[in-house]
Amino acid sequence: MLRELVLALGIPLALLVLGVLALERWGGQLPPWLQRINKRRSLIWNTGIGLIIVLSLLRWLLQR
């Protein structure tokens, strides 16, 4: 149970901390490659949904 808790809370927390540190380093501005992606918000949304589906499928397959 502790392992699942670490995965459920630790990974998003680590991503949040890394994101904040990266934005502080770049002075609050996104790097150029992220600015290009940010102009196409639907790409970010679709990639996120696809990632959720793929990770859910992978989890299901690994539990069988």
mmCIF file of C-alpha atoms in Angstrom:
data_model
loop_
_atom_site.group_PDB
_atom_site.id
_atom_site.type_symbol
_atom_site.label_atom_id
_atom_site.label_comp_id
_atom_site.label_asym_id
_atom_site.label_seq_id
_atom_site.Cartn_x
_atom_site.Cartn_y
_atom_site.Cartn_z
ATOM 1 C CA MET A 1 0.000 0.000 0.000
ATOM 2 C CA LEU A 2 2.863 2.354 0.722
ATOM 3 C CA ARG A 3 4.267 1.725 -2.741
ATOM 4 C CA GLU A 4 0.997 2.754 -4.394
ATOM 5 C CA LEU A 5 0.792 5.856 -2.231
ATOM 6 C CA VAL A 6 4.306 6.873 -3.221
ATOM 7 C CA LEU A 7 3.465 6.339 -6.883
ATOM 8 C CA ALA A 8 0.153 8.192 -6.655
ATOM 9 C CA LEU A 9 1.532 11.186 -4.774
ATOM 10 C CA GLY A 10 5.271 11.133 -5.370
ATOM 11 C CA ILE A 11 5.325 11.206 -9.162
ATOM 12 C CA PRO A 12 2.913 14.160 -9.574
ATOM 13 C CA LEU A 13 4.651 16.017 -6.762
ATOM 14 C CA ALA A 14 8.066 15.447 -8.353
ATOM 15 C CA LEU A 15 6.749 16.671 -11.725
ATOM 16 C CA LEU A 16 5.294 19.759 -10.073
ATOM 17 C CA VAL A 17 8.552 20.578 -8.293
ATOM 18 C CA LEU A 18 10.579 20.030 -11.470
ATOM 19 C CA GLY A 19 8.182 22.242 -13.416
ATOM 20 C CA VAL A 20 8.414 25.048 -10.866
ATOM 21 C CA LEU A 21 12.209 24.837 -10.798
ATOM 22 C CA ALA A 22 12.351 24.897 -14.598
ATOM 23 C CA LEU A 23 10.095 27.968 -14.793
ATOM 24 C CA GLU A 24 12.193 29.743 -12.169
ATOM 25 C CA ARG A 25 15.335 28.979 -14.149
ATOM 26 C CA TRP A 26 13.854 30.351 -17.383
ATOM 27 C CA GLY A 27 12.496 33.479 -15.704
ATOM 28 C CA GLY A 28 8.837 32.486 -15.886
ATOM 29 C CA GLN A 29 8.939 31.939 -19.639
ATOM 30 C CA LEU A 30 8.553 28.615 -21.337
ATOM 31 C CA PRO A 31 11.407 27.336 -23.477
ATOM 32 C CA PRO A 32 10.899 27.858 -27.234
ATOM 33 C CA TRP A 33 9.898 24.245 -27.944
ATOM 34 C CA LEU A 34 7.190 24.420 -25.251
ATOM 35 C CA GLN A 35 5.975 27.774 -26.571
ATOM 36 C CA ARG A 36 5.406 26.162 -29.977
ATOM 37 C CA ILE A 37 3.441 23.324 -28.391
ATOM 38 C CA ASN A 38 1.498 25.766 -26.229
ATOM 39 C CA LYS A 39 0.147 27.493 -29.334
ATOM 40 C CA ARG A 40 -1.677 24.258 -30.188
ATOM 41 C CA ARG A 41 -3.522 23.493 -26.968
ATOM 42 C CA SER A 42 -5.488 20.664 -28.549
ATOM 43 C CA LEU A 43 -2.221 18.799 -29.124
ATOM 44 C CA ILE A 44 -1.418 18.937 -25.406
ATOM 45 C CA TRP A 45 -4.938 17.807 -24.485
ATOM 46 C CA ASN A 46 -4.986 14.936 -26.981
ATOM 47 C CA THR A 47 -1.510 13.782 -25.957
ATOM 48 C CA GLY A 48 -2.531 13.770 -22.302
ATOM 49 C CA ILE A 49 -5.703 11.766 -22.962
ATOM 50 C CA GLY A 50 -3.772 9.316 -25.133
ATOM 51 C CA LEU A 51 -1.150 8.922 -22.423
ATOM 52 C CA ILE A 52 -3.829 8.188 -19.827
ATOM 53 C CA ILE A 53 -5.383 5.536 -22.075
ATOM 54 C CA VAL A 54 -2.045 3.891 -22.879
ATOM 55 C CA LEU A 55 -0.929 3.848 -19.241
ATOM 56 C CA SER A 56 -4.280 2.408 -18.142
ATOM 57 C CA LEU A 57 -4.009 -0.314 -20.770
ATOM 58 C CA LEU A 58 -0.449 -1.081 -19.708
ATOM 59 C CA ARG A 59 -1.527 -1.321 -16.079
ATOM 60 C CA TRP A 60 -4.367 -3.652 -17.012
ATOM 61 C CA LEU A 61 -2.067 -5.870 -19.055
ATOM 62 C CA LEU A 62 0.542 -6.070 -16.309
ATOM 63 C CA GLN A 63 -2.046 -7.076 -13.710
ATOM 64 C CA ARG A 64 -3.246 -10.076 -15.751
#
